[in-house]
PDB file of C-alpha atoms and ligand atoms in Angstrom:
ATOM      1  CA  UNK F  10      40.821  -3.659 -11.147  1.00  0.00           C
ATOM      2  CA  UNK F  11      37.586  -4.259  -9.304  1.00  0.00           C
ATOM      3  CA  UNK F  12      34.739  -5.292 -11.534  1.00  0.00           C
ATOM      4  CA  UNK F  13      31.462  -3.461 -10.783  1.00  0.00           C
ATOM      5  CA  UNK F  14      28.466  -5.687 -10.948  1.00  0.00           C
ATOM      6  CA  UNK F  15      25.427  -4.056 -12.543  1.00  0.00           C
ATOM      7  CA  UNK F  16      21.892  -5.299 -12.923  1.00  0.00           C
ATOM      8  CA  UNK F  17      18.576  -4.322 -14.467  1.00  0.00           C
ATOM      9  CA  UNK F  18      15.226  -4.260 -12.646  1.00  0.00           C
ATOM     10  CA  UNK F  19      11.690  -3.108 -13.246  1.00  0.00           C
ATOM     11  CA  UNK F  20      10.386  -1.451 -10.086  1.00  0.00           C
ATOM     12  CA  UNK F  21       7.879   0.938  -8.582  1.00  0.00           C
ATOM     13  CA  UNK F  22       9.099   4.067  -6.812  1.00  0.00           C
ATOM     14  CA  UNK F  23       7.768   3.997  -3.239  1.00  0.00           C
ATOM     15  CA  UNK F  24       9.740   6.685  -1.464  1.00  0.00           C
ATOM     16  CA  UNK F  25      12.433   9.291  -1.982  1.00  0.00           C
ATOM     17  CA  UNK F  26      14.620  10.603   0.807  1.00  0.00           C
ATOM     18  CA  UNK F  27      17.095  13.436   0.466  1.00  0.00           C
ATOM     19  CA  UNK F  28      20.752  12.533   0.812  1.00  0.00           C
ATOM     20  CA  UNK F  29      23.193  15.420   1.121  1.00  0.00           C
ATOM     21  CA  UNK F  30      22.871  18.354  -1.278  1.00  0.00           C
ATOM     22  CA  UNK F  31      22.208  16.652  -4.587  1.00  0.00           C
ATOM     23  CA  UNK F  32      21.420  12.999  -4.070  1.00  0.00           C
ATOM     24  CA  UNK F  33      18.403  10.872  -3.235  1.00  0.00           C
ATOM     25  CA  UNK F  34      17.878   7.542  -1.564  1.00  0.00           C
ATOM     26  CA  UNK F  35      15.096   5.832  -3.474  1.00  0.00           C
ATOM     27  CA  UNK F  36      13.033   3.012  -2.006  1.00  0.00           C
ATOM     28  CA  UNK F  37      11.571   0.790  -4.701  1.00  0.00           C
ATOM     29  CA  UNK F  38       9.514  -2.367  -5.013  1.00  0.00           C
ATOM     30  CA  UNK F  39      10.980  -4.642  -7.677  1.00  0.00           C
ATOM     31  CA  UNK F  40       8.671  -6.629  -9.925  1.00  0.00           C
ATOM     32  CA  UNK F  41       9.614  -9.731  -7.968  1.00  0.00           C
ATOM     33  CA  UNK F  42       8.193  -7.998  -4.893  1.00  0.00           C
ATOM     34  CA  UNK F  43      11.481  -7.316  -3.137  1.00  0.00           C
ATOM     35  CA  UNK F  44      12.230  -4.029  -1.458  1.00  0.00           C
ATOM     36  CA  UNK F  45      15.223  -2.161  -2.912  1.00  0.00           C
ATOM     37  CA  UNK F  46      17.059   0.887  -1.657  1.00  0.00           C
ATOM     38  CA  UNK F  47      19.348   2.688  -4.063  1.00  0.00           C
ATOM     39  CA  UNK F  48      21.237   5.956  -4.235  1.00  0.00           C
ATOM     40  CA  UNK F  49      20.438   8.222  -7.184  1.00  0.00           C
ATOM     41  CA  UNK F  50      23.428  10.517  -7.443  1.00  0.00           C
ATOM     42  CA  UNK F  51      22.735  14.005  -8.707  1.00  0.00           C
ATOM     43  CA  UNK F  52      18.997  13.335  -8.823  1.00  0.00           C
ATOM     44  CA  UNK F  53      18.185  16.620  -7.117  1.00  0.00           C
ATOM     45  CA  UNK F  54      20.276  18.822  -9.393  1.00  0.00           C
ATOM     46  CA  UNK F  55      18.103  21.012 -11.637  1.00  0.00           C
ATOM     47  CA  UNK F  56      17.711  19.247 -14.947  1.00  0.00           C
ATOM     48  CA  UNK F  57      19.270  16.092 -13.531  1.00  0.00           C
ATOM     49  CA  UNK F  58      18.469  13.249 -15.869  1.00  0.00           C
ATOM     50  CA  UNK F  59      17.083  11.040 -13.080  1.00  0.00           C
ATOM     51  CA  UNK F  60      14.913  13.659 -11.406  1.00  0.00           C
ATOM     52  CA  UNK F  61      11.971  13.514 -13.786  1.00  0.00           C
ATOM     53  CA  UNK F  62      11.986   9.744 -14.112  1.00  0.00           C
ATOM     54  CA  UNK F  63      12.039   8.800 -10.449  1.00  0.00           C
ATOM     55  CA  UNK F  64       8.486  10.035  -9.887  1.00  0.00           C
ATOM     56  CA  UNK F  65       6.714   8.558  -6.891  1.00  0.00           C
ATOM     57  CA  UNK F  66       4.390   5.626  -7.673  1.00  0.00           C
ATOM     58  CA  UNK F  67       5.702   5.269 -11.241  1.00  0.00           C
ATOM     59  CA  UNK F  68       7.087   2.080 -12.760  1.00  0.00           C
ATOM     60  CA  UNK F  69      10.654   2.388 -14.008  1.00  0.00           C
ATOM     61  CA  UNK F  70      13.265   0.231 -15.680  1.00  0.00           C
ATOM     62  CA  UNK F  71      16.333   0.729 -13.596  1.00  0.00           C
ATOM     63  CA  UNK F  72      20.007  -0.035 -14.077  1.00  0.00           C
ATOM     64  CA  UNK F  73      22.008  -0.136 -10.879  1.00  0.00           C
ATOM     65  CA  UNK F  74      25.524  -0.956  -9.794  1.00  0.00           C
ATOM     66  CA  UNK F  75      26.184  -2.990  -6.671  1.00  0.00           C
ATOM     67  CA  UNK F  76      27.531  -0.763  -3.955  1.00  0.00           C
ATOM     68  CA  UNK F  77      29.126  -1.448  -0.604  1.00  0.00           C
ATOM     69  CA  UNK F  78      26.023  -0.535   1.388  1.00  0.00           C
ATOM     70  CA  UNK F  79      23.465   0.812  -1.070  1.00  0.00           C
ATOM     71  CA  UNK F  80      23.357   0.120  -4.788  1.00  0.00           C
ATOM     72  CA  UNK F  81      23.782   3.082  -7.125  1.00  0.00           C
ATOM     73  CA  UNK F  82      21.312   3.920  -9.893  1.00  0.00           C
ATOM     74  CA  UNK F  83      23.116   4.279 -13.218  1.00  0.00           C
ATOM     75  CA  UNK F  84      20.133   4.681 -15.559  1.00  0.00           C
ATOM     76  CA  UNK F  85      16.345   5.072 -15.322  1.00  0.00           C
ATOM     77  CA  UNK F  86      13.685   4.749 -17.997  1.00  0.00           C
ATOM     78  CA  UNK F  87       9.924   4.854 -17.707  1.00  0.00           C
ATOM     79  CA  UNK F  88       8.503   1.372 -17.925  1.00  0.00           C
ATOM     80  CA  UNK F  89       5.461   2.752 -19.765  1.00  0.00           C
ATOM     81  CA  UNK F  90       5.923   4.313 -23.193  1.00  0.00           C
ATOM     82  CA  UNK F  91       3.474   7.054 -22.185  1.00  0.00           C
ATOM     83  CA  UNK F  92       5.683   8.140 -19.291  1.00  0.00           C
ATOM     84  CA  UNK F  93       4.485   8.758 -15.771  1.00  0.00           C
ATOM     85  CA  UNK F  94       0.913   9.160 -14.595  1.00  0.00           C
ATOM     86  CA  UNK F  95       0.122  12.476 -13.022  1.00  0.00           C
ATOM     87  CA  UNK F  96      -1.041  12.399  -9.438  1.00  0.00           C
ATOM     88  CA  UNK F  97      -3.007  15.352  -8.068  1.00  0.00           C
ATOM     89  CA  UNK F  98      -2.954  16.219  -4.383  1.00  0.00           C
ATOM     90  CA  UNK F  99      -5.843  13.868  -3.493  1.00  0.00           C
ATOM     91  CA  UNK F 100      -4.413  11.053  -5.601  1.00  0.00           C
ATOM     92  CA  UNK F 101      -0.986  11.468  -3.983  1.00  0.00           C
ATOM     93  CA  UNK F 102      -2.622  11.436  -0.548  1.00  0.00           C
ATOM     94  CA  UNK F 103      -4.373   8.157  -1.441  1.00  0.00           C
ATOM     95  CA  UNK F 104      -1.331   6.480  -3.018  1.00  0.00           C
ATOM     96  CA  UNK F 105       1.008   7.371  -0.127  1.00  0.00           C
ATOM     97  CA  UNK F 106      -0.393   4.935   2.504  1.00  0.00           C
ATOM     98  CA  UNK F 107      -0.234   2.127  -0.091  1.00  0.00           C
ATOM     99  CA  UNK F 108       3.443   2.925  -0.735  1.00  0.00           C
ATOM    100  CA  UNK F 109       4.186   3.266   2.984  1.00  0.00           C
ATOM    101  CA  UNK F 110       2.537  -0.064   3.798  1.00  0.00           C
ATOM    102  CA  UNK F 111       4.574  -1.779   1.069  1.00  0.00           C
ATOM    103  CA  UNK F 112       7.827  -0.221   2.223  1.00  0.00           C
ATOM    104  CA  UNK F 113       6.997  -1.471   5.731  1.00  0.00           C
ATOM    105  CA  UNK F 114       6.011  -5.073   4.977  1.00  0.00           C
ATOM    106  CA  UNK F 115       8.238  -5.868   1.992  1.00  0.00           C
ATOM    107  CA  UNK F 116      11.834  -6.852   2.567  1.00  0.00           C
ATOM    108  CA  UNK F 117      15.100  -6.981   0.715  1.00  0.00           C
ATOM    109  CA  UNK F 118      15.731 -10.511  -0.503  1.00  0.00           C
ATOM    110  CA  UNK F 119      12.137 -11.710   0.008  1.00  0.00           C
ATOM    111  CA  UNK F 120      10.238 -12.241  -3.247  1.00  0.00           C
ATOM    112  CA  UNK F 121       6.503 -11.446  -3.137  1.00  0.00           C
ATOM    113  CA  UNK F 122       5.627 -10.832  -6.804  1.00  0.00           C
ATOM    114  CA  UNK F 123       1.895 -10.625  -6.100  1.00  0.00           C
ATOM    115  CA  UNK F 124       2.474  -7.507  -4.034  1.00  0.00           C
ATOM    116  CA  UNK F 125       4.142  -5.803  -7.014  1.00  0.00           C
ATOM    117  CA  UNK F 126       1.144  -6.617  -9.223  1.00  0.00           C
ATOM    118  CA  UNK F 127      -1.258  -5.288  -6.592  1.00  0.00           C
ATOM    119  CA  UNK F 128       0.751  -2.097  -6.089  1.00  0.00           C
ATOM    120  CA  UNK F 129       1.082  -1.521  -9.833  1.00  0.00           C
ATOM    121  CA  UNK F 130      -2.667  -1.930 -10.294  1.00  0.00           C
ATOM    122  CA  UNK F 131      -3.430   0.312  -7.298  1.00  0.00           C
ATOM    123  CA  UNK F 132      -1.182   3.192  -8.377  1.00  0.00           C
ATOM    124  CA  UNK F 133      -2.460   3.045 -11.962  1.00  0.00           C
ATOM    125  CA  UNK F 134      -6.048   3.072 -10.829  1.00  0.00           C
ATOM    126  CA  UNK F 135      -5.570   5.861  -8.282  1.00  0.00           C
ATOM    127  CA  UNK F 136      -3.907   8.043 -10.933  1.00  0.00           C
ATOM    128  CA  UNK F 137      -6.935   7.687 -13.232  1.00  0.00           C
ATOM    129  CA  UNK F 138      -9.573   8.174 -10.519  1.00  0.00           C
ATOM    130  CA  UNK F 139     -11.503  11.045  -8.994  1.00  0.00           C
ATOM    131  CA  UNK F 140     -10.671  11.943  -5.383  1.00  0.00           C
ATOM    132  CA  UNK F 141     -13.598   9.906  -4.051  1.00  0.00           C
ATOM    133  CA  UNK F 142     -12.720   6.875  -6.156  1.00  0.00           C
ATOM    134  CA  UNK F 143      -9.030   7.163  -5.253  1.00  0.00           C
ATOM    135  CA  UNK F 144     -10.002   7.020  -1.573  1.00  0.00           C
ATOM    136  CA  UNK F 145     -11.912   3.764  -2.140  1.00  0.00           C
ATOM    137  CA  UNK F 146      -9.002   2.277  -4.124  1.00  0.00           C
ATOM    138  CA  UNK F 147      -6.633   3.231  -1.289  1.00  0.00           C
ATOM    139  CA  UNK F 148      -8.857   1.520   1.311  1.00  0.00           C
ATOM    140  CA  UNK F 149      -9.269  -1.570  -0.892  1.00  0.00           C
ATOM    141  CA  UNK F 150      -5.547  -1.757  -1.674  1.00  0.00           C
ATOM    142  CA  UNK F 151      -4.517  -1.592   1.977  1.00  0.00           C
ATOM    143  CA  UNK F 152      -6.768  -4.498   2.965  1.00  0.00           C
ATOM    144  CA  UNK F 153      -5.782  -6.522  -0.125  1.00  0.00           C
ATOM    145  CA  UNK F 154      -2.052  -5.968   0.454  1.00  0.00           C
ATOM    146  CA  UNK F 155      -1.971  -6.672   4.199  1.00  0.00           C
ATOM    147  CA  UNK F 156      -4.039  -9.815   3.508  1.00  0.00           C
ATOM    148  CA  UNK F 157      -1.760 -10.969   0.687  1.00  0.00           C
ATOM    149  CA  UNK F 158       1.194 -10.462   3.036  1.00  0.00           C
ATOM    150  CA  UNK F 159      -0.313 -13.111   5.331  1.00  0.00           C
ATOM    151  CA  UNK F 160      -2.478 -11.028   7.668  1.00  0.00           C
ATOM    152  CA  UNK F 161      -6.000 -11.468   6.360  1.00  0.00           C
ATOM    153  CA  UNK F 162      -8.675 -10.395   8.839  1.00  0.00           C
ATOM    154  CA  UNK F 163     -11.676 -12.650   9.402  1.00  0.00           C
ATOM    155  CA  UNK F 164     -14.699 -10.652   8.207  1.00  0.00           C
ATOM    156  CA  UNK F 165     -17.587 -12.776   6.947  1.00  0.00           C
ATOM    157  CA  UNK F 166     -16.854 -15.560   9.452  1.00  0.00           C
ATOM    158  CA  UNK F 167     -15.881 -15.572  13.117  1.00  0.00           C
ATOM    159  CA  UNK F 168     -12.086 -15.756  13.485  1.00  0.00           C
ATOM    160  CA  UNK F 169     -12.461 -18.181  16.377  1.00  0.00           C
ATOM    161  CA  UNK F 170     -15.198 -20.704  15.522  1.00  0.00           C
ATOM    162  CA  UNK F 171     -15.725 -20.030  11.820  1.00  0.00           C
ATOM    163  CA  UNK F 172     -19.476 -19.419  12.073  1.00  0.00           C
ATOM    164  CA  UNK F 173     -20.911 -16.838   9.650  1.00  0.00           C
ATOM    165  CA  UNK F 174     -21.010 -13.337  11.153  1.00  0.00           C
ATOM    166  CA  UNK F 175     -24.187 -12.312   9.307  1.00  0.00           C
ATOM    167  CA  UNK F 176     -23.407  -9.014   7.672  1.00  0.00           C
ATOM    168  CA  UNK F 177     -26.908  -7.489   7.891  1.00  0.00           C
ATOM    169  CA  UNK F 178     -27.295  -3.822   8.724  1.00  0.00           C
ATOM    170  CA  UNK F 179     -28.208  -2.579  12.170  1.00  0.00           C
ATOM    171  CA  UNK F 180     -25.888  -4.358  14.535  1.00  0.00           C
ATOM    172  CA  UNK F 181     -22.449  -4.055  16.028  1.00  0.00           C
ATOM    173  CA  UNK F 182     -19.776  -6.734  15.759  1.00  0.00           C
ATOM    174  CA  UNK F 183     -16.810  -7.296  18.047  1.00  0.00           C
ATOM    175  CA  UNK F 184     -13.581  -6.878  16.097  1.00  0.00           C
ATOM    176  CA  UNK F 185     -10.505  -8.366  17.712  1.00  0.00           C
ATOM    177  CA  UNK F 186      -7.163  -7.258  16.285  1.00  0.00           C
ATOM    178  CA  UNK F 187      -5.133  -9.749  18.374  1.00  0.00           C
ATOM    179  CA  UNK F 188      -7.651 -12.541  17.807  1.00  0.00           C
ATOM    180  CA  UNK F 189      -7.859 -12.206  14.044  1.00  0.00           C
ATOM    181  CA  UNK F 190     -10.871 -10.088  13.145  1.00  0.00           C
ATOM    182  CA  UNK F 191     -14.647 -10.305  13.386  1.00  0.00           C
ATOM    183  CA  UNK F 192     -15.994 -12.313  16.318  1.00  0.00           C
ATOM    184  CA  UNK F 193     -19.420 -13.966  16.622  1.00  0.00           C
ATOM    185  CA  UNK F 194     -21.610 -13.363  19.680  1.00  0.00           C
ATOM    186  CA  UNK F 195     -20.865 -16.805  21.120  1.00  0.00           C
ATOM    187  CA  UNK F 196     -17.123 -16.190  21.089  1.00  0.00           C
ATOM    188  CA  UNK F 197     -17.262 -12.489  21.997  1.00  0.00           C
ATOM    189  CA  UNK F 198     -16.967 -13.110  25.742  1.00  0.00           C
ATOM    190  CA  UNK F 199     -13.633 -14.879  25.369  1.00  0.00           C
ATOM    191  CA  UNK F 200     -11.727 -12.269  23.339  1.00  0.00           C
ATOM    192  CA  UNK F 201     -10.803  -8.630  23.614  1.00  0.00           C
ATOM    193  CA  UNK F 202     -11.744  -6.213  20.915  1.00  0.00           C
ATOM    194  CA  UNK F 203     -13.875  -3.212  20.051  1.00  0.00           C
ATOM    195  CA  UNK F 204     -17.376  -2.905  18.678  1.00  0.00           C
ATOM    196  CA  UNK F 205     -17.828  -1.733  15.102  1.00  0.00           C
ATOM    197  CA  UNK F 206     -20.872  -1.167  12.939  1.00  0.00           C
ATOM    198  CA  UNK F 207     -21.424  -4.307  10.881  1.00  0.00           C
ATOM    199  CA  UNK F 208     -21.491  -2.119   7.754  1.00  0.00           C
ATOM    200  CA  UNK F 209     -17.776  -1.363   8.209  1.00  0.00           C
ATOM    201  CA  UNK F 210     -17.090  -5.114   8.343  1.00  0.00           C
ATOM    202  CA  UNK F 211     -19.285  -5.755   5.290  1.00  0.00           C
ATOM    203  CA  UNK F 212     -17.569  -3.036   3.241  1.00  0.00           C
ATOM    204  CA  UNK F 213     -14.105  -4.181   4.295  1.00  0.00           C
ATOM    205  CA  UNK F 214     -15.075  -7.676   3.159  1.00  0.00           C
ATOM    206  CA  UNK F 215     -16.300  -6.288  -0.180  1.00  0.00           C
ATOM    207  CA  UNK F 216     -13.126  -4.198  -0.627  1.00  0.00           C
ATOM    208  CA  UNK F 217     -11.009  -7.282   0.101  1.00  0.00           C
ATOM    209  CA  UNK F 218     -12.826  -9.751  -2.126  1.00  0.00           C
ATOM    210  CA  UNK F 219     -14.000  -7.644  -5.081  1.00  0.00           C
ATOM    211  CA  UNK F 220     -12.078  -6.222  -8.030  1.00  0.00           C
ATOM    212  CA  UNK F 221     -11.558  -2.451  -8.278  1.00  0.00           C
ATOM    213  CA  UNK F 222     -14.184  -2.230 -11.063  1.00  0.00           C
ATOM    214  CA  UNK F 223     -16.776  -4.021  -8.943  1.00  0.00           C
ATOM    215  CA  UNK F 224     -16.029  -1.817  -5.935  1.00  0.00           C
ATOM    216  CA  UNK F 225     -16.252   1.443  -7.890  1.00  0.00           C
ATOM    217  CA  UNK F 226     -19.464   0.304  -9.602  1.00  0.00           C
ATOM    218  CA  UNK F 227     -21.136   0.597  -6.174  1.00  0.00           C
ATOM    219  CA  UNK F 228     -19.940   4.229  -5.836  1.00  0.00           C
ATOM    220  CA  UNK F 229     -18.701   3.970  -2.248  1.00  0.00           C
ATOM    221  CA  UNK F 230     -18.667   7.482  -0.752  1.00  0.00           C
ATOM    222  CA  UNK F 231     -15.965   8.942   1.523  1.00  0.00           C
ATOM    223  CA  UNK F 232     -17.785   7.883   4.712  1.00  0.00           C
ATOM    224  CA  UNK F 233     -17.716   4.251   3.538  1.00  0.00           C
ATOM    225  CA  UNK F 234     -14.041   4.368   2.600  1.00  0.00           C
ATOM    226  CA  UNK F 235     -13.172   6.101   5.878  1.00  0.00           C
ATOM    227  CA  UNK F 236     -15.036   3.413   7.859  1.00  0.00           C
ATOM    228  CA  UNK F 237     -12.921   0.756   6.102  1.00  0.00           C
ATOM    229  CA  UNK F 238      -9.723   2.733   6.714  1.00  0.00           C
ATOM    230  CA  UNK F 239     -10.537   3.270  10.403  1.00  0.00           C
ATOM    231  CA  UNK F 240     -11.080  -0.463  10.863  1.00  0.00           C
ATOM    232  CA  UNK F 241      -7.783  -1.232   9.161  1.00  0.00           C
ATOM    233  CA  UNK F 242      -5.686   1.322  11.020  1.00  0.00           C
ATOM    234  CA  UNK F 243      -5.240  -0.744  14.231  1.00  0.00           C
ATOM    235  CA  UNK F 244      -4.995  -3.941  12.158  1.00  0.00           C
ATOM    236  CA  UNK F 245      -2.107  -2.553  10.088  1.00  0.00           C
ATOM    237  CA  UNK F 246      -0.390  -1.088  13.154  1.00  0.00           C
ATOM    238  CA  UNK F 247      -0.505  -4.479  14.855  1.00  0.00           C
ATOM    239  CA  UNK F 248       0.520  -6.690  11.925  1.00  0.00           C
ATOM    240  CA  UNK F 249       2.827  -4.353   9.983  1.00  0.00           C
ATOM    241  CA  UNK F 250       4.400  -3.377  13.288  1.00  0.00           C
ATOM    242  CA  UNK F 251       4.115   0.393  13.065  1.00  0.00           C
ATOM    243  CA  UNK F 252       1.806   3.317  12.397  1.00  0.00           C
ATOM    244  CA  UNK F 253       1.605   4.611   8.857  1.00  0.00           C
ATOM    245  CA  UNK F 254       2.160   8.374   9.023  1.00  0.00           C
ATOM    246  CA  UNK F 255       0.562   8.862   5.631  1.00  0.00           C
ATOM    247  CA  UNK F 256      -2.576   7.017   6.769  1.00  0.00           C
ATOM    248  CA  UNK F 257      -2.803   9.247   9.844  1.00  0.00           C
ATOM    249  CA  UNK F 258      -2.522  12.233   7.504  1.00  0.00           C
ATOM    250  CA  UNK F 259      -5.179  10.896   5.120  1.00  0.00           C
ATOM    251  CA  UNK F 260      -7.619  10.334   7.988  1.00  0.00           C
ATOM    252  CA  UNK F 261      -7.228  13.878   9.293  1.00  0.00           C
ATOM    253  CA  UNK F 262      -6.493  16.015   6.221  1.00  0.00           C
ATOM    254  CA  UNK F 263     -10.108  16.960   5.365  1.00  0.00           C
ATOM    255  CA  UNK F 264      -9.401  16.728   1.626  1.00  0.00           C
ATOM    256  CA  UNK F 265     -12.255  14.317   0.960  1.00  0.00           C
TER     257      UNK F 265
HETATM  258 ZN1   ZN H 199     -17.319 -17.634  17.005  1.00  0.00          ZN
END
């Protein structure tokens, strides 16, 4: 008789896709930072035991059995004794690009535990935040995560020569996605890019280097967070290799 191999993992729920009438394919980020895709059988049946526990952005303790293509979830428990955080519409809209970026850049079999910690902190913070704060946490999380994955934009210093950019108000800075980020005036003639208000660069730098508490203490408004998100959109598309649909939605939804 074939022996079914089962395993236990703590993971964050990033995405749920319908499979047939009653099942779900769940994309998760394990606490070692690996992407996982599992089938949750019967998860869409009313009162199904999995349905309530596979909430998006929640941390779960999962039991799964090795399958031929996808592994099969056999048990799910909330990782937190208090259960799942509740996400309102704005909070869901802000958590979705973070989840989509992670499901794009993380891979099966590649351990990146720091990304799990960052995602866990981001989802927890977004759940507890106002709409305006959640937007700032989303913008900060995207730049922190893409940077931690190896694609950190140059912001305070020129990507080419390393000279300080000088993040004072009232000027435009050339931002080169291919080149690696902010470009000083001396190097600007040699690279392609687009001009951005230096404030967008300065805020992106703050969102990248400061903790969530420090960022929120400065009460960044929606226009600040949107400026950071707009700067990151082409950066993420280039380095993650595709557009994030949920980021497109966030930038056009008029919820904030
Ligand atoms: Zn330079």
